[in-house]
mmCIF file of C-alpha atoms in Angstrom:
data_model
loop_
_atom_site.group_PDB
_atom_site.id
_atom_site.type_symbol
_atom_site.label_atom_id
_atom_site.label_comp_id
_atom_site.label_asym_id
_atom_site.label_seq_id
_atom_site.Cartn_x
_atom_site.Cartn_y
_atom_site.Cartn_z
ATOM 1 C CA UNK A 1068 -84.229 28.040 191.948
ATOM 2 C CA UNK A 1069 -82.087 31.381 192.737
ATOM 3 C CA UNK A 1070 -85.138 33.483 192.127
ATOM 4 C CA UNK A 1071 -87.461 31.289 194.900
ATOM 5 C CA UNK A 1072 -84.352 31.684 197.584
ATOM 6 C CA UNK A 1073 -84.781 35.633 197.078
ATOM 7 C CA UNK A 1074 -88.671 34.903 196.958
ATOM 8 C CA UNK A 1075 -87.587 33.537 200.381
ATOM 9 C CA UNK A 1076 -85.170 36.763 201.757
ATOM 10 C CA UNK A 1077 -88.378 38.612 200.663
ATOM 11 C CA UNK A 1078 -90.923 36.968 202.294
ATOM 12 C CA UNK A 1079 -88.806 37.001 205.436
ATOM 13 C CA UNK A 1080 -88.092 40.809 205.262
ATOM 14 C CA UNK A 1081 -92.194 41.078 205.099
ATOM 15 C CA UNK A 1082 -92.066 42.475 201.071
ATOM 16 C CA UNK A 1083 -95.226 40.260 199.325
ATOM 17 C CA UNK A 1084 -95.005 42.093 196.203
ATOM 18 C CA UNK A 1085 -91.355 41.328 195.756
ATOM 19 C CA UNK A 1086 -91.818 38.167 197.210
ATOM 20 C CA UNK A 1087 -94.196 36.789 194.885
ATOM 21 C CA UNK A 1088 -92.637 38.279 191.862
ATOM 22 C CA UNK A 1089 -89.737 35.958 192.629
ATOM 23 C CA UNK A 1090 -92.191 33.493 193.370
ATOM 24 C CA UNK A 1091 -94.079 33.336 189.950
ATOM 25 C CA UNK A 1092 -90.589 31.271 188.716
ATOM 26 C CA UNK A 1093 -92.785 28.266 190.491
ATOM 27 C CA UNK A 1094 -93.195 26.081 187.232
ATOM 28 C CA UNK A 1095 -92.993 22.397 188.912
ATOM 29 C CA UNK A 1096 -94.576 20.739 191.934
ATOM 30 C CA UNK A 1097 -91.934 20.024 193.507
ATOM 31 C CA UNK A 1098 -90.335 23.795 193.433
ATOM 32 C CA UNK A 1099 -93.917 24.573 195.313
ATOM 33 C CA UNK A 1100 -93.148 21.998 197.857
ATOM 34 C CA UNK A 1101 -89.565 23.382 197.715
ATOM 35 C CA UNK A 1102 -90.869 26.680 198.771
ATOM 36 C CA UNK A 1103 -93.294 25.855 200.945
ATOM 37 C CA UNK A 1104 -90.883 23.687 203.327
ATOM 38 C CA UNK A 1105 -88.395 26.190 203.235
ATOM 39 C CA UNK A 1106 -91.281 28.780 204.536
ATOM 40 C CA UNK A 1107 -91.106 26.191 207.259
ATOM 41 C CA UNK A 1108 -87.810 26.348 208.207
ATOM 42 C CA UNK A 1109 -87.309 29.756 207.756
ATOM 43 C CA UNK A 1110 -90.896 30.169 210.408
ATOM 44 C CA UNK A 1111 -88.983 28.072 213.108
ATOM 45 C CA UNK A 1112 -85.981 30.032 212.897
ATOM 46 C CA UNK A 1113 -87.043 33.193 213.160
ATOM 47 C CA UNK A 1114 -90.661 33.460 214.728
ATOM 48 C CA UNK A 1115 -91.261 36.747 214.666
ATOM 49 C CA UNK A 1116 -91.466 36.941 210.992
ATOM 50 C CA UNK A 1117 -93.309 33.588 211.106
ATOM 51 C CA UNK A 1118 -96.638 36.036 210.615
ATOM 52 C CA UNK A 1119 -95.078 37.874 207.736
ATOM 53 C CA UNK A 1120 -94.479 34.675 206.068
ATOM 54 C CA UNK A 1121 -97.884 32.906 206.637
ATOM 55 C CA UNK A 1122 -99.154 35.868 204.688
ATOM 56 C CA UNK A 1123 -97.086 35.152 201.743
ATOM 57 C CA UNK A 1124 -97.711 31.921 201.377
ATOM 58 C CA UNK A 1125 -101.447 32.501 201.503
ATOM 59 C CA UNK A 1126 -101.199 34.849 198.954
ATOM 60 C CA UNK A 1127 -98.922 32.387 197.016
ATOM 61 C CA UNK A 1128 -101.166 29.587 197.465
ATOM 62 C CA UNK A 1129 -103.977 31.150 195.820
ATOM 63 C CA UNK A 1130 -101.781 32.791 192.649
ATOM 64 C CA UNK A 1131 -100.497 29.222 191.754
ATOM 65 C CA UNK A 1132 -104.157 27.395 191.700
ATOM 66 C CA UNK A 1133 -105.215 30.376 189.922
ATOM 67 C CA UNK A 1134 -102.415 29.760 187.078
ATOM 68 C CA UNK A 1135 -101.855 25.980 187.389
ATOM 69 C CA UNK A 1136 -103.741 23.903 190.037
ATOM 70 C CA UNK A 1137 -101.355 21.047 189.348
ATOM 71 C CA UNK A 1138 -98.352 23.648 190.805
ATOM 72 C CA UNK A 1139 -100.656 22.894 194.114
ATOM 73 C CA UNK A 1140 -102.119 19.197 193.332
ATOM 74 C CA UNK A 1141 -100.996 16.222 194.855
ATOM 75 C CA UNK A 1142 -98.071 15.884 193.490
ATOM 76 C CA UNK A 1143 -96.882 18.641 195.090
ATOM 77 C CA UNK A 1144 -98.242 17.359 198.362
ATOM 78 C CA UNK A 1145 -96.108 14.513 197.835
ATOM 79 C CA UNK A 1146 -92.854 16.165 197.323
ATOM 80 C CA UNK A 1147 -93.898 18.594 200.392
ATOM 81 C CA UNK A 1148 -94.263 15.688 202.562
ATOM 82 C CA UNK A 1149 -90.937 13.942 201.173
ATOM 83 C CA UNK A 1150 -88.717 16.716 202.076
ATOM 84 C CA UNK A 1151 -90.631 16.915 205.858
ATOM 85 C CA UNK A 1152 -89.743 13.264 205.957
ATOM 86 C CA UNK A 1153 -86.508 13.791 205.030
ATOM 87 C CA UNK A 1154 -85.980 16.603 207.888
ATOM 88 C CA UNK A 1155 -87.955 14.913 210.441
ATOM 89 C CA UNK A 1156 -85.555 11.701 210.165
ATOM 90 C CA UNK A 1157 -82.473 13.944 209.897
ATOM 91 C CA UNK A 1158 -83.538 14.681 213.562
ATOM 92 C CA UNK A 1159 -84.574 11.465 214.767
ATOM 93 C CA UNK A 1160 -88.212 12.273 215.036
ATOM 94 C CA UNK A 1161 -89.651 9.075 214.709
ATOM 95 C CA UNK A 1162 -93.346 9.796 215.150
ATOM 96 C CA UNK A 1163 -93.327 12.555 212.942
ATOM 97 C CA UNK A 1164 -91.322 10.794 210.395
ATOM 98 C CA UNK A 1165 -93.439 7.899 210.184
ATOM 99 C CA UNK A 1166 -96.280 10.253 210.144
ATOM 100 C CA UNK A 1167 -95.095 12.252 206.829
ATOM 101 C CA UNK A 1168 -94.336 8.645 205.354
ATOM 102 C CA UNK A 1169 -97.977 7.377 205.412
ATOM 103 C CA UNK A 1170 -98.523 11.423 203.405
ATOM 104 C CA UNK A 1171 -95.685 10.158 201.103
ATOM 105 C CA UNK A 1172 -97.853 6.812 200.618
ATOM 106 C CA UNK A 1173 -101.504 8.778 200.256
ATOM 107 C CA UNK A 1174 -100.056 11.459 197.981
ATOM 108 C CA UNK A 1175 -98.098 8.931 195.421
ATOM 109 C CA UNK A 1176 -101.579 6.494 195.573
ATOM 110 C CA UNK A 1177 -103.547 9.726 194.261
ATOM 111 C CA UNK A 1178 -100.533 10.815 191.994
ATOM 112 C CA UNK A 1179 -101.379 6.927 190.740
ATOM 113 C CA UNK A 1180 -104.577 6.540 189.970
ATOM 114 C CA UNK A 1181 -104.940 9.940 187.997
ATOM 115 C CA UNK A 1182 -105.721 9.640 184.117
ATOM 116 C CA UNK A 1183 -102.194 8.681 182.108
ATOM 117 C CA UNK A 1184 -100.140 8.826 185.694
ATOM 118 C CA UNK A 1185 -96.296 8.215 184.853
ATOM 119 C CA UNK A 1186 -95.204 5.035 185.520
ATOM 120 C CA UNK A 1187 -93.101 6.515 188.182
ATOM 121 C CA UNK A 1188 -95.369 6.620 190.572
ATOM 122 C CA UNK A 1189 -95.761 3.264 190.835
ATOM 123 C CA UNK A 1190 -92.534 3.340 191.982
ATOM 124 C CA UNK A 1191 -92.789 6.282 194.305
ATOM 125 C CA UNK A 1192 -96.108 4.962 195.770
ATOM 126 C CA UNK A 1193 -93.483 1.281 196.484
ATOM 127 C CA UNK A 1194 -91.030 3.597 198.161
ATOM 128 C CA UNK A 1195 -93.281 4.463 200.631
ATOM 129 C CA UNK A 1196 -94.206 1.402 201.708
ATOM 130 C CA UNK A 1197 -90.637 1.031 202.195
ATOM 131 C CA UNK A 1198 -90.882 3.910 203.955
ATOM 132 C CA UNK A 1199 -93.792 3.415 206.003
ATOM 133 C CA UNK A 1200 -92.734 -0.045 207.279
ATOM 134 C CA UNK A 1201 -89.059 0.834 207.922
ATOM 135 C CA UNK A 1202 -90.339 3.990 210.248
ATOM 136 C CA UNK A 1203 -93.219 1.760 212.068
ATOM 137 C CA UNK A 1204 -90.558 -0.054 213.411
ATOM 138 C CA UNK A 1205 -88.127 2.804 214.582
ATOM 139 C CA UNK A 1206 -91.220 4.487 216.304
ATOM 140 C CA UNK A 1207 -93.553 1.655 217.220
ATOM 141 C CA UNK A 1208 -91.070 -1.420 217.459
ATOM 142 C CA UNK A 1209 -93.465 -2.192 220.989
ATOM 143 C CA UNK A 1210 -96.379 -2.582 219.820
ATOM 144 C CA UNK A 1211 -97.463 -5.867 218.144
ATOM 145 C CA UNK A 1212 -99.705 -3.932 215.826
ATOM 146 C CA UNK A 1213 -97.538 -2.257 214.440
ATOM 147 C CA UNK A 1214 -95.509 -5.399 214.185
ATOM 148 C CA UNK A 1215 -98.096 -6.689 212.146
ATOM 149 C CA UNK A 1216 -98.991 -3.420 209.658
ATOM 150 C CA UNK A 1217 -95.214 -4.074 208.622
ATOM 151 C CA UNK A 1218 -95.671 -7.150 207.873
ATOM 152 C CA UNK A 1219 -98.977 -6.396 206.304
ATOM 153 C CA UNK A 1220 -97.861 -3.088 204.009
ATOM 154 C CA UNK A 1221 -94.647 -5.348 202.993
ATOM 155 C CA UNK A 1222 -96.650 -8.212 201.890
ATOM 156 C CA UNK A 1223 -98.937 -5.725 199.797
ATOM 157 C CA UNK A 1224 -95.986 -4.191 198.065
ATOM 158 C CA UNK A 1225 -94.633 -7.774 197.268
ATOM 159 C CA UNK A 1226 -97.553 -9.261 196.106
ATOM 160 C CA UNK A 1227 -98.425 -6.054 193.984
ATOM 161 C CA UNK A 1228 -95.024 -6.517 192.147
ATOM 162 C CA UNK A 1229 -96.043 -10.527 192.191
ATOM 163 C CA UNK A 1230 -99.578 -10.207 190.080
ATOM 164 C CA UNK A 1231 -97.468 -6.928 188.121
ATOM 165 C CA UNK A 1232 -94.577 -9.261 186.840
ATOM 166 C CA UNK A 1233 -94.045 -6.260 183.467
ATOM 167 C CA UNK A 1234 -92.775 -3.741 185.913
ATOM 168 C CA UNK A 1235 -89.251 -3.513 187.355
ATOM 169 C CA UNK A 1236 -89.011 -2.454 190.568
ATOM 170 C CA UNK A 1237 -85.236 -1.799 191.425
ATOM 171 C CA UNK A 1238 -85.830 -1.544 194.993
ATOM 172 C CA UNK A 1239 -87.930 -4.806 195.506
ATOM 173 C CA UNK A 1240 -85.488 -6.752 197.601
ATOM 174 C CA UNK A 1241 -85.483 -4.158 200.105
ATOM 175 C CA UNK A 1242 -89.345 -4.945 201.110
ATOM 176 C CA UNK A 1243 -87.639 -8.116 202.360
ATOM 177 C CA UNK A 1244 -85.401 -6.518 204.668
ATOM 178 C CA UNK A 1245 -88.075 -4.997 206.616
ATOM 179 C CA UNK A 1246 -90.310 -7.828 206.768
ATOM 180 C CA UNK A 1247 -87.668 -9.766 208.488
ATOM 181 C CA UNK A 1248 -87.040 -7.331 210.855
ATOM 182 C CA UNK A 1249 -90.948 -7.197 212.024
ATOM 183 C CA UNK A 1250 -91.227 -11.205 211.582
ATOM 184 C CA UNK A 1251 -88.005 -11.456 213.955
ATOM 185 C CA UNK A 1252 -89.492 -8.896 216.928
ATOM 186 C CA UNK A 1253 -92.566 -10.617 216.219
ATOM 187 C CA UNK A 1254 -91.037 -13.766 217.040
ATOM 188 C CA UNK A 1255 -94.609 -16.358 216.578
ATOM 189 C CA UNK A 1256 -93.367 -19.770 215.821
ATOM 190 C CA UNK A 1257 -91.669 -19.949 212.450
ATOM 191 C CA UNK A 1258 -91.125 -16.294 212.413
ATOM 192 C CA UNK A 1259 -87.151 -16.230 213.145
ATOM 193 C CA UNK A 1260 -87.193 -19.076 210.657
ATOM 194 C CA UNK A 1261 -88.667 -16.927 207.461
ATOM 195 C CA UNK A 1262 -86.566 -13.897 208.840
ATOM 196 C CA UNK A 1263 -83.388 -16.082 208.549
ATOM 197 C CA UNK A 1264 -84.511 -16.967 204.767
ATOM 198 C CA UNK A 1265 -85.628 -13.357 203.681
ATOM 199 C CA UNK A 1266 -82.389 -12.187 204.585
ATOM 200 C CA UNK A 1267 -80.325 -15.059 202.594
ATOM 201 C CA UNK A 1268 -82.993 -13.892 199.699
ATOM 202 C CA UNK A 1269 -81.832 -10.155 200.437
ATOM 203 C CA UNK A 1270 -77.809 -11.229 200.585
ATOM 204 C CA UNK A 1271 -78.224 -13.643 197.141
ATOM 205 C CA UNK A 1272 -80.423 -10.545 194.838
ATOM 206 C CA UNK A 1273 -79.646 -7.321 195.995
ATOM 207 C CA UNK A 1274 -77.774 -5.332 193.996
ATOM 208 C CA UNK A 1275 -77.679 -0.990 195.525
ATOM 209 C CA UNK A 1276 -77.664 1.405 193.356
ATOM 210 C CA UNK A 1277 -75.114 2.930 195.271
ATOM 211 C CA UNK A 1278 -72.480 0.092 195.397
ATOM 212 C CA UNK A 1279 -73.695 -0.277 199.473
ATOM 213 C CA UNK A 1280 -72.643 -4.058 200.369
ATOM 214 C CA UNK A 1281 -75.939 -5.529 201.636
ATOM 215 C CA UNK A 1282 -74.198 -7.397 205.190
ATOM 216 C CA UNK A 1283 -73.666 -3.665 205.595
ATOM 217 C CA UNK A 1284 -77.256 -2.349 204.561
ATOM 218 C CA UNK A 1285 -78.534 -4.848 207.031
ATOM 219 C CA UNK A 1286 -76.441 -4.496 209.657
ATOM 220 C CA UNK A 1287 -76.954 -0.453 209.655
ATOM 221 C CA UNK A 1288 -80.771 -1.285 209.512
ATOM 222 C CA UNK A 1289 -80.035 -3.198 212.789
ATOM 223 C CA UNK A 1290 -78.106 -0.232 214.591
ATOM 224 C CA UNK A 1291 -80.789 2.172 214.174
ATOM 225 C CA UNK A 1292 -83.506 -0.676 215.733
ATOM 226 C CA UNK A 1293 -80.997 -0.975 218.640
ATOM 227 C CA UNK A 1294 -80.127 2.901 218.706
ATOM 228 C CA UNK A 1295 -84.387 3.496 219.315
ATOM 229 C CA UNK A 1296 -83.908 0.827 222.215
ATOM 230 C CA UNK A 1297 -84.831 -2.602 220.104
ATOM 231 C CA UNK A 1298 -82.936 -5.430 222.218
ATOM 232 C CA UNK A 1299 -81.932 -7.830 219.030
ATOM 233 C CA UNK A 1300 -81.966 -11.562 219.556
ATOM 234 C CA UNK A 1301 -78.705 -13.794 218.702
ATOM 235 C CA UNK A 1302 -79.288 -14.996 215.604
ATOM 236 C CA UNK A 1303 -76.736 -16.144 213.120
ATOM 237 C CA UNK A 1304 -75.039 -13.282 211.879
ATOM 238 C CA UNK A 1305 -75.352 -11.954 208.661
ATOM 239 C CA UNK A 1306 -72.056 -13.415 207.437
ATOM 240 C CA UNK A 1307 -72.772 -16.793 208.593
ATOM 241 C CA UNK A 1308 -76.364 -15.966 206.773
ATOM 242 C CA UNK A 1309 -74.519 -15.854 203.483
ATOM 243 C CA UNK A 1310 -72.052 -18.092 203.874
ATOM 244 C CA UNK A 1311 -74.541 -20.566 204.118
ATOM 245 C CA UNK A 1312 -75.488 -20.778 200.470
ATOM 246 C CA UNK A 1313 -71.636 -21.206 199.499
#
């Protein structure tokens, strides 16, 4: 990665032949999507290079799908629009975040369905649902629609996983989490109900990766609904949730 950083300095300072000397270390997607979004960043900060660098990557653009075409395929589209995700949420752009999570969710679905895909990308392509749902309801939480496509893109992932009982999915349980959030804004009769019951299912089977305790997962989930203006109902907390099944 040192030599795409000075690929970077380069393209700045307006030098394409140095620049994509440093630039032909590309040898993964996901260093092209690495370079590309730090083009980005490096545009914002200082427009008036922003030309200079557009010309770069051009150039760059067409060298690597004249060498590899997969340095430029989907995959890389999906690590591209990962990192913009990432960057976008970092700064509480909603919209844009929730935009560059439905890329994240086209990109892994091609990644997919090409000949001998890894198996990974059935679990990318899950994350994204994940994704997807979690940012409808940051930017959209007003809009019963939207309400709905969360519950609709959470049910797909779960009943994917249902009818595909050989894979293991380590973040399955977190589908539930945002289901019951849509199901309690929602609020048709019975909703609250099921919310209540996906989170006991959330409390009893999640296990993070990261040793986070779920009561806290959830109830972080729950200060970034209120934090984008969401006006939570009193329910029974989370504690009382799991306490319940003792």
């Amino acid at each position: 990665l040192k030599t795409l950083y000075i690929g970077n300095l380069n393209a700045l300072a307006g030098d394409e032949v140095e620049a994509l000397a440093d630039y032909g270390g590309i040898s993964t997607a996901d260093q092209t999507a690495e370079t590309f979004f730090m083009m980005d960043l490096m545009s914002e900060q200082y427009p008036a290079k922003k030309d200079n660098i557009n010309n770069v990557r051009k150039q760059l653009l067409t060298a690597l799908q004249t060498r590899n075409p997969r340095l430029v395929g989907p995959e890389a589209d999906y690590w591209y629009a990962v990192k913009k995700q990432t960057y976008h949420s970092a700064h509480a752009n909603w919209d844009s975040t929730l935009a560059w999570s439905r890329q994240m969710l086209k990109s892994a679905k091609t990644c997919l369905d090409l000949p001998r895909a890894d198996e990974i990308w059935i679990s990318y392509w899950l994350d994204a649902h994940i994704s997807v749902a979690f940012y409808l309801l940051m930017a959209e939480w007003k809009q019963p629609a939207s309400l709905d496509a969360v519950i609709q893109i959470s049910r797909a992932a779960e009943d994917y996983l249902s009818s595909h009982t050989d894979f293991y999915y380590t973040n399955r349980e977190l589908i539930k989490t945002n289901l019951a959030h849509a199901l309690v804004l929602r609020n048709n009769p019975g909703d609250r109900e099921a919310a209540i019951d996906l989170y006991r299912q959330f409390m009893l089977s999640h296990s993070s990766s990261l040793g986070y305790d779920n009561i806290d997962i959830l109830d972080k989930d729950i200060r970034d609904l209120k934090s984008v203006g969401v006006k939570w109902p009193e329910l029974p907390t989370f504690q009382q949730i799991q306490e319940q099944e003792r």
